[in-house]
Amino acid sequence: MTYTTQELIDILDQELKAAWRGERVLLSTDDRLANPVVSKAIGADKLSKVFAYKDFRDQIHQYQRDHNVSGLVWHPCTFKGQTIQLPEIHPDLTAIPADKATLAAATKNIIQFWRSSIDGLRLWKAGHDPIETDISTVEAYIREAEWADISATRSEIYLGLCWGNPKECYCGWAYPESGCHRIIAAIAEPSAIKI
């Protein structure tokens, strides 16, 4: 019997709790961190917990790849009274090749939801200092994206237009192989919420 995505999430949750209770010990933590000053400041006990969980999570990721178990979870996004169900990679799991195809397949519905939600809103390219943009620029990003994601607050909706590795697309260090253009639709200037 192969574990399901939800069962792997539950197993990882139990393992994380066990690690933080000190029930998992990893004796070889000093040689894992290249900086002895940081290693000493954090302490062997905390490093042991972190690396014990990381090692276990790496094993779960290998299990996912070996048994083709998805790292996707589905969740709702609601804005202006409309709701859409969309997939995302669970933060503790990894993406398998089929997950990227599922993300890409959901893109059309996500873009339709976004387009139907932005009437009367101004568009901004997210960044340290958001820059106002126009629909033609966003449409160009849409054509280039491999998949999309969406999230919302009460007054703003955030569109992610992504490419590359789904697990790395939000990390600045992965650019340009993986990345995500984030578009904020807001009544006026975007809020200070970090997305």
mmCIF file of C-alpha atoms in Angstrom:
data_model
loop_
_atom_site.group_PDB
_atom_site.id
_atom_site.type_symbol
_atom_site.label_atom_id
_atom_site.label_comp_id
_atom_site.label_asym_id
_atom_site.label_seq_id
_atom_site.Cartn_x
_atom_site.Cartn_y
_atom_site.Cartn_z
ATOM 1 C CA MET A 1 0.000 0.000 0.000
ATOM 2 C CA THR A 2 1.343 3.412 -0.981
ATOM 3 C CA TYR A 3 0.857 6.345 1.362
ATOM 4 C CA THR A 4 -1.359 9.175 0.134
ATOM 5 C CA THR A 5 -0.383 12.835 0.043
ATOM 6 C CA GLN A 6 -2.440 13.528 3.178
ATOM 7 C CA GLU A 7 -0.889 10.568 5.015
ATOM 8 C CA LEU A 8 2.604 11.874 4.183
ATOM 9 C CA ILE A 9 1.622 15.326 5.483
ATOM 10 C CA ASP A 10 0.371 13.735 8.717
ATOM 11 C CA ILE A 11 3.552 11.649 9.065
ATOM 12 C CA LEU A 12 5.725 14.737 8.571
ATOM 13 C CA ASP A 13 3.669 16.656 11.133
ATOM 14 C CA GLN A 14 4.138 13.874 13.694
ATOM 15 C CA GLU A 15 7.857 13.700 12.942
ATOM 16 C CA LEU A 16 8.287 17.473 13.311
ATOM 17 C CA LYS A 17 6.558 17.381 16.704
ATOM 18 C CA ALA A 18 8.716 14.446 17.796
ATOM 19 C CA ALA A 19 11.880 16.262 16.700
ATOM 20 C CA TRP A 20 10.973 19.411 18.635
ATOM 21 C CA ARG A 21 10.132 17.364 21.731
ATOM 22 C CA GLY A 22 13.687 16.006 21.524
ATOM 23 C CA GLU A 23 12.621 12.469 20.642
ATOM 24 C CA ARG A 24 14.831 12.460 17.529
ATOM 25 C CA VAL A 25 18.564 12.861 17.985
ATOM 26 C CA LEU A 26 21.108 13.387 15.252
ATOM 27 C CA LEU A 27 24.655 13.121 16.541
ATOM 28 C CA SER A 28 26.514 14.409 13.479
ATOM 29 C CA THR A 29 25.272 18.007 13.368
ATOM 30 C CA ASP A 30 28.581 19.868 13.793
ATOM 31 C CA ASP A 31 29.914 18.807 10.400
ATOM 32 C CA ARG A 32 26.644 19.756 8.673
ATOM 33 C CA LEU A 33 26.958 23.506 9.144
ATOM 34 C CA ALA A 34 30.037 25.001 7.482
ATOM 35 C CA ASN A 35 30.175 27.929 9.911
ATOM 36 C CA PRO A 36 31.357 26.883 13.399
ATOM 37 C CA VAL A 37 30.383 30.249 14.919
ATOM 38 C CA VAL A 38 26.774 29.924 13.761
ATOM 39 C CA SER A 39 26.773 26.269 14.768
ATOM 40 C CA LYS A 40 27.890 27.158 18.293
ATOM 41 C CA ALA A 41 25.415 30.059 18.549
ATOM 42 C CA ILE A 42 22.460 27.885 17.548
ATOM 43 C CA GLY A 43 23.572 24.980 19.689
ATOM 44 C CA ALA A 44 23.876 21.265 19.058
ATOM 45 C CA ASP A 45 20.418 20.508 20.476
ATOM 46 C CA LYS A 46 18.577 22.805 18.073
ATOM 47 C CA LEU A 47 20.755 21.779 15.139
ATOM 48 C CA SER A 48 20.026 18.143 15.917
ATOM 49 C CA LYS A 49 16.272 18.822 15.782
ATOM 50 C CA VAL A 50 16.508 20.729 12.512
ATOM 51 C CA PHE A 51 18.699 18.204 10.733
ATOM 52 C CA ALA A 52 16.779 15.189 12.063
ATOM 53 C CA TYR A 53 13.587 16.606 10.588
ATOM 54 C CA LYS A 54 15.323 17.662 7.352
ATOM 55 C CA ASP A 55 16.752 14.164 6.878
ATOM 56 C CA PHE A 56 13.335 12.609 7.466
ATOM 57 C CA ARG A 57 11.677 15.051 5.072
ATOM 58 C CA ASP A 58 14.296 14.221 2.419
ATOM 59 C CA GLN A 59 13.359 10.555 2.810
ATOM 60 C CA ILE A 60 9.685 11.447 2.342
ATOM 61 C CA HIS A 61 10.573 13.368 -0.838
ATOM 62 C CA GLN A 62 12.419 10.319 -2.156
ATOM 63 C CA TYR A 63 9.390 8.183 -1.272
ATOM 64 C CA GLN A 64 7.194 10.582 -3.268
ATOM 65 C CA ARG A 65 9.454 10.266 -6.308
ATOM 66 C CA ASP A 66 9.771 6.466 -5.987
ATOM 67 C CA HIS A 67 6.019 5.904 -5.582
ATOM 68 C CA ASN A 68 4.738 8.831 -7.673
ATOM 69 C CA VAL A 69 2.898 10.462 -4.748
ATOM 70 C CA SER A 70 1.771 14.011 -5.454
ATOM 71 C CA GLY A 71 2.912 16.940 -3.342
ATOM 72 C CA LEU A 72 -0.184 18.945 -4.270
ATOM 73 C CA VAL A 73 -2.895 20.048 -1.891
ATOM 74 C CA TRP A 74 -6.059 21.863 -2.964
ATOM 75 C CA HIS A 75 -7.472 24.913 -1.231
ATOM 76 C CA PRO A 76 -10.108 27.563 -1.902
ATOM 77 C CA CYS A 77 -9.513 31.192 -2.804
ATOM 78 C CA THR A 78 -12.429 33.588 -2.376
ATOM 79 C CA PHE A 79 -12.652 37.142 -3.684
ATOM 80 C CA LYS A 80 -15.709 39.365 -4.256
ATOM 81 C CA GLY A 81 -18.044 36.502 -3.409
ATOM 82 C CA GLN A 82 -16.510 34.094 -5.939
ATOM 83 C CA THR A 83 -14.532 30.986 -4.946
ATOM 84 C CA ILE A 84 -12.089 28.829 -6.874
ATOM 85 C CA GLN A 85 -10.330 25.628 -5.804
ATOM 86 C CA LEU A 86 -6.678 25.603 -6.766
ATOM 87 C CA PRO A 87 -3.649 23.375 -6.324
ATOM 88 C CA GLU A 88 -0.382 24.256 -4.637
ATOM 89 C CA ILE A 89 2.689 22.318 -3.554
ATOM 90 C CA HIS A 90 2.537 21.593 0.178
ATOM 91 C CA PRO A 91 5.472 23.359 1.890
ATOM 92 C CA ASP A 92 6.825 20.108 3.369
ATOM 93 C CA LEU A 93 6.421 17.962 0.245
ATOM 94 C CA THR A 94 8.116 18.065 -3.131
ATOM 95 C CA ALA A 95 6.659 18.261 -6.606
ATOM 96 C CA ILE A 96 6.648 15.211 -8.834
ATOM 97 C CA PRO A 97 6.529 15.672 -12.644
ATOM 98 C CA ALA A 98 2.769 15.077 -12.760
ATOM 99 C CA ASP A 99 2.249 17.935 -10.290
ATOM 100 C CA LYS A 100 3.569 20.497 -12.737
ATOM 101 C CA ALA A 101 1.113 19.218 -15.343
ATOM 102 C CA THR A 102 -1.737 19.555 -12.813
ATOM 103 C CA LEU A 103 -0.657 23.116 -11.996
ATOM 104 C CA ALA A 104 -0.569 23.944 -15.711
ATOM 105 C CA ALA A 105 -4.007 22.393 -16.268
ATOM 106 C CA ALA A 106 -5.518 24.592 -13.534
ATOM 107 C CA THR A 107 -4.089 27.773 -15.056
ATOM 108 C CA LYS A 108 -6.940 28.477 -17.480
ATOM 109 C CA ASN A 109 -9.536 28.516 -14.668
ATOM 110 C CA ILE A 110 -7.274 30.591 -12.427
ATOM 111 C CA ILE A 111 -6.763 33.213 -15.151
ATOM 112 C CA GLN A 112 -10.519 33.323 -15.854
ATOM 113 C CA PHE A 113 -11.190 33.810 -12.122
ATOM 114 C CA TRP A 114 -8.590 36.582 -11.951
ATOM 115 C CA ARG A 115 -9.917 38.368 -15.056
ATOM 116 C CA SER A 116 -13.465 38.268 -13.683
ATOM 117 C CA SER A 117 -12.249 39.722 -10.366
ATOM 118 C CA ILE A 118 -10.165 42.722 -11.414
ATOM 119 C CA ASP A 119 -12.816 45.038 -12.805
ATOM 120 C CA GLY A 120 -12.241 48.505 -11.353
ATOM 121 C CA LEU A 121 -8.879 47.563 -9.768
ATOM 122 C CA ARG A 122 -5.429 48.941 -10.550
ATOM 123 C CA LEU A 123 -2.629 46.504 -11.414
ATOM 124 C CA TRP A 124 0.776 46.459 -9.750
ATOM 125 C CA LYS A 125 3.882 44.332 -10.275
ATOM 126 C CA ALA A 126 4.867 43.117 -6.823
ATOM 127 C CA GLY A 127 8.309 43.865 -5.514
ATOM 128 C CA HIS A 128 10.049 45.800 -2.772
ATOM 129 C CA ASP A 129 8.353 48.888 -4.178
ATOM 130 C CA PRO A 130 5.341 47.788 -6.271
ATOM 131 C CA ILE A 131 5.242 49.323 -9.740
ATOM 132 C CA GLU A 132 1.948 50.115 -11.422
ATOM 133 C CA THR A 133 1.500 48.146 -14.628
ATOM 134 C CA ASP A 134 -1.104 47.665 -17.333
ATOM 135 C CA ILE A 135 -3.176 44.780 -18.604
ATOM 136 C CA SER A 136 -1.088 44.322 -21.785
ATOM 137 C CA THR A 137 2.054 43.738 -19.707
ATOM 138 C CA VAL A 138 0.188 41.247 -17.512
ATOM 139 C CA GLU A 139 -1.206 39.473 -20.593
ATOM 140 C CA ALA A 140 2.368 39.071 -21.891
ATOM 141 C CA TYR A 141 3.346 37.481 -18.549
ATOM 142 C CA ILE A 142 0.301 35.190 -18.809
ATOM 143 C CA ARG A 143 1.398 33.975 -22.262
ATOM 144 C CA GLU A 144 4.917 33.205 -20.950
ATOM 145 C CA ALA A 145 3.855 31.477 -17.709
ATOM 146 C CA GLU A 146 3.836 27.698 -17.330
ATOM 147 C CA TRP A 147 1.216 27.857 -14.560
ATOM 148 C CA ALA A 148 -0.577 30.351 -12.344
ATOM 149 C CA ASP A 149 -1.585 30.671 -8.727
ATOM 150 C CA ILE A 150 -3.861 33.090 -6.970
ATOM 151 C CA SER A 151 -4.529 34.346 -3.457
ATOM 152 C CA ALA A 152 -6.603 37.166 -2.031
ATOM 153 C CA THR A 153 -7.384 39.394 0.907
ATOM 154 C CA ARG A 154 -10.682 41.226 1.307
ATOM 155 C CA SER A 155 -9.650 44.031 -1.022
ATOM 156 C CA GLU A 156 -6.706 42.739 -3.090
ATOM 157 C CA ILE A 157 -6.117 39.763 -5.346
ATOM 158 C CA TYR A 158 -2.645 38.412 -6.106
ATOM 159 C CA LEU A 159 -1.854 36.558 -9.321
ATOM 160 C CA GLY A 160 1.333 34.513 -9.616
ATOM 161 C CA LEU A 161 2.551 33.714 -13.130
ATOM 162 C CA CYS A 162 5.192 31.042 -12.681
ATOM 163 C CA TRP A 163 7.734 28.921 -14.543
ATOM 164 C CA GLY A 164 10.457 26.373 -13.834
ATOM 165 C CA ASN A 165 10.501 24.224 -10.702
ATOM 166 C CA PRO A 166 7.246 24.549 -8.711
ATOM 167 C CA LYS A 167 9.130 24.076 -5.434
ATOM 168 C CA GLU A 168 11.645 26.837 -6.225
ATOM 169 C CA CYS A 169 9.693 29.379 -8.271
ATOM 170 C CA TYR A 170 9.178 31.749 -5.310
ATOM 171 C CA CYS A 171 12.891 31.751 -4.354
ATOM 172 C CA GLY A 172 14.945 34.632 -5.702
ATOM 173 C CA TRP A 173 18.067 32.451 -5.945
ATOM 174 C CA ALA A 174 16.329 30.170 -8.514
ATOM 175 C CA TYR A 175 15.869 32.979 -11.071
ATOM 176 C CA PRO A 176 15.962 32.851 -14.116
ATOM 177 C CA GLU A 177 15.499 29.051 -14.372
ATOM 178 C CA SER A 178 12.488 29.273 -12.041
ATOM 179 C CA GLY A 179 10.482 32.305 -11.080
ATOM 180 C CA CYS A 180 7.135 33.960 -10.640
ATOM 181 C CA HIS A 181 5.788 37.338 -11.706
ATOM 182 C CA ARG A 182 3.444 38.493 -8.923
ATOM 183 C CA ILE A 183 0.652 40.869 -9.929
ATOM 184 C CA ILE A 184 -1.433 42.707 -7.341
ATOM 185 C CA ALA A 185 -4.879 44.019 -8.242
ATOM 186 C CA ALA A 186 -5.972 46.689 -5.755
ATOM 187 C CA ILE A 187 -8.379 49.625 -5.537
ATOM 188 C CA ALA A 188 -5.507 52.043 -4.946
ATOM 189 C CA GLU A 189 -1.914 51.353 -3.934
ATOM 190 C CA PRO A 190 -1.280 47.822 -2.646
ATOM 191 C CA SER A 191 -1.217 47.250 1.084
ATOM 192 C CA ALA A 192 1.978 46.359 2.895
ATOM 193 C CA ILE A 193 1.026 42.674 3.040
ATOM 194 C CA LYS A 194 3.948 40.487 1.993
ATOM 195 C CA ILE A 195 3.056 37.921 -0.655
#
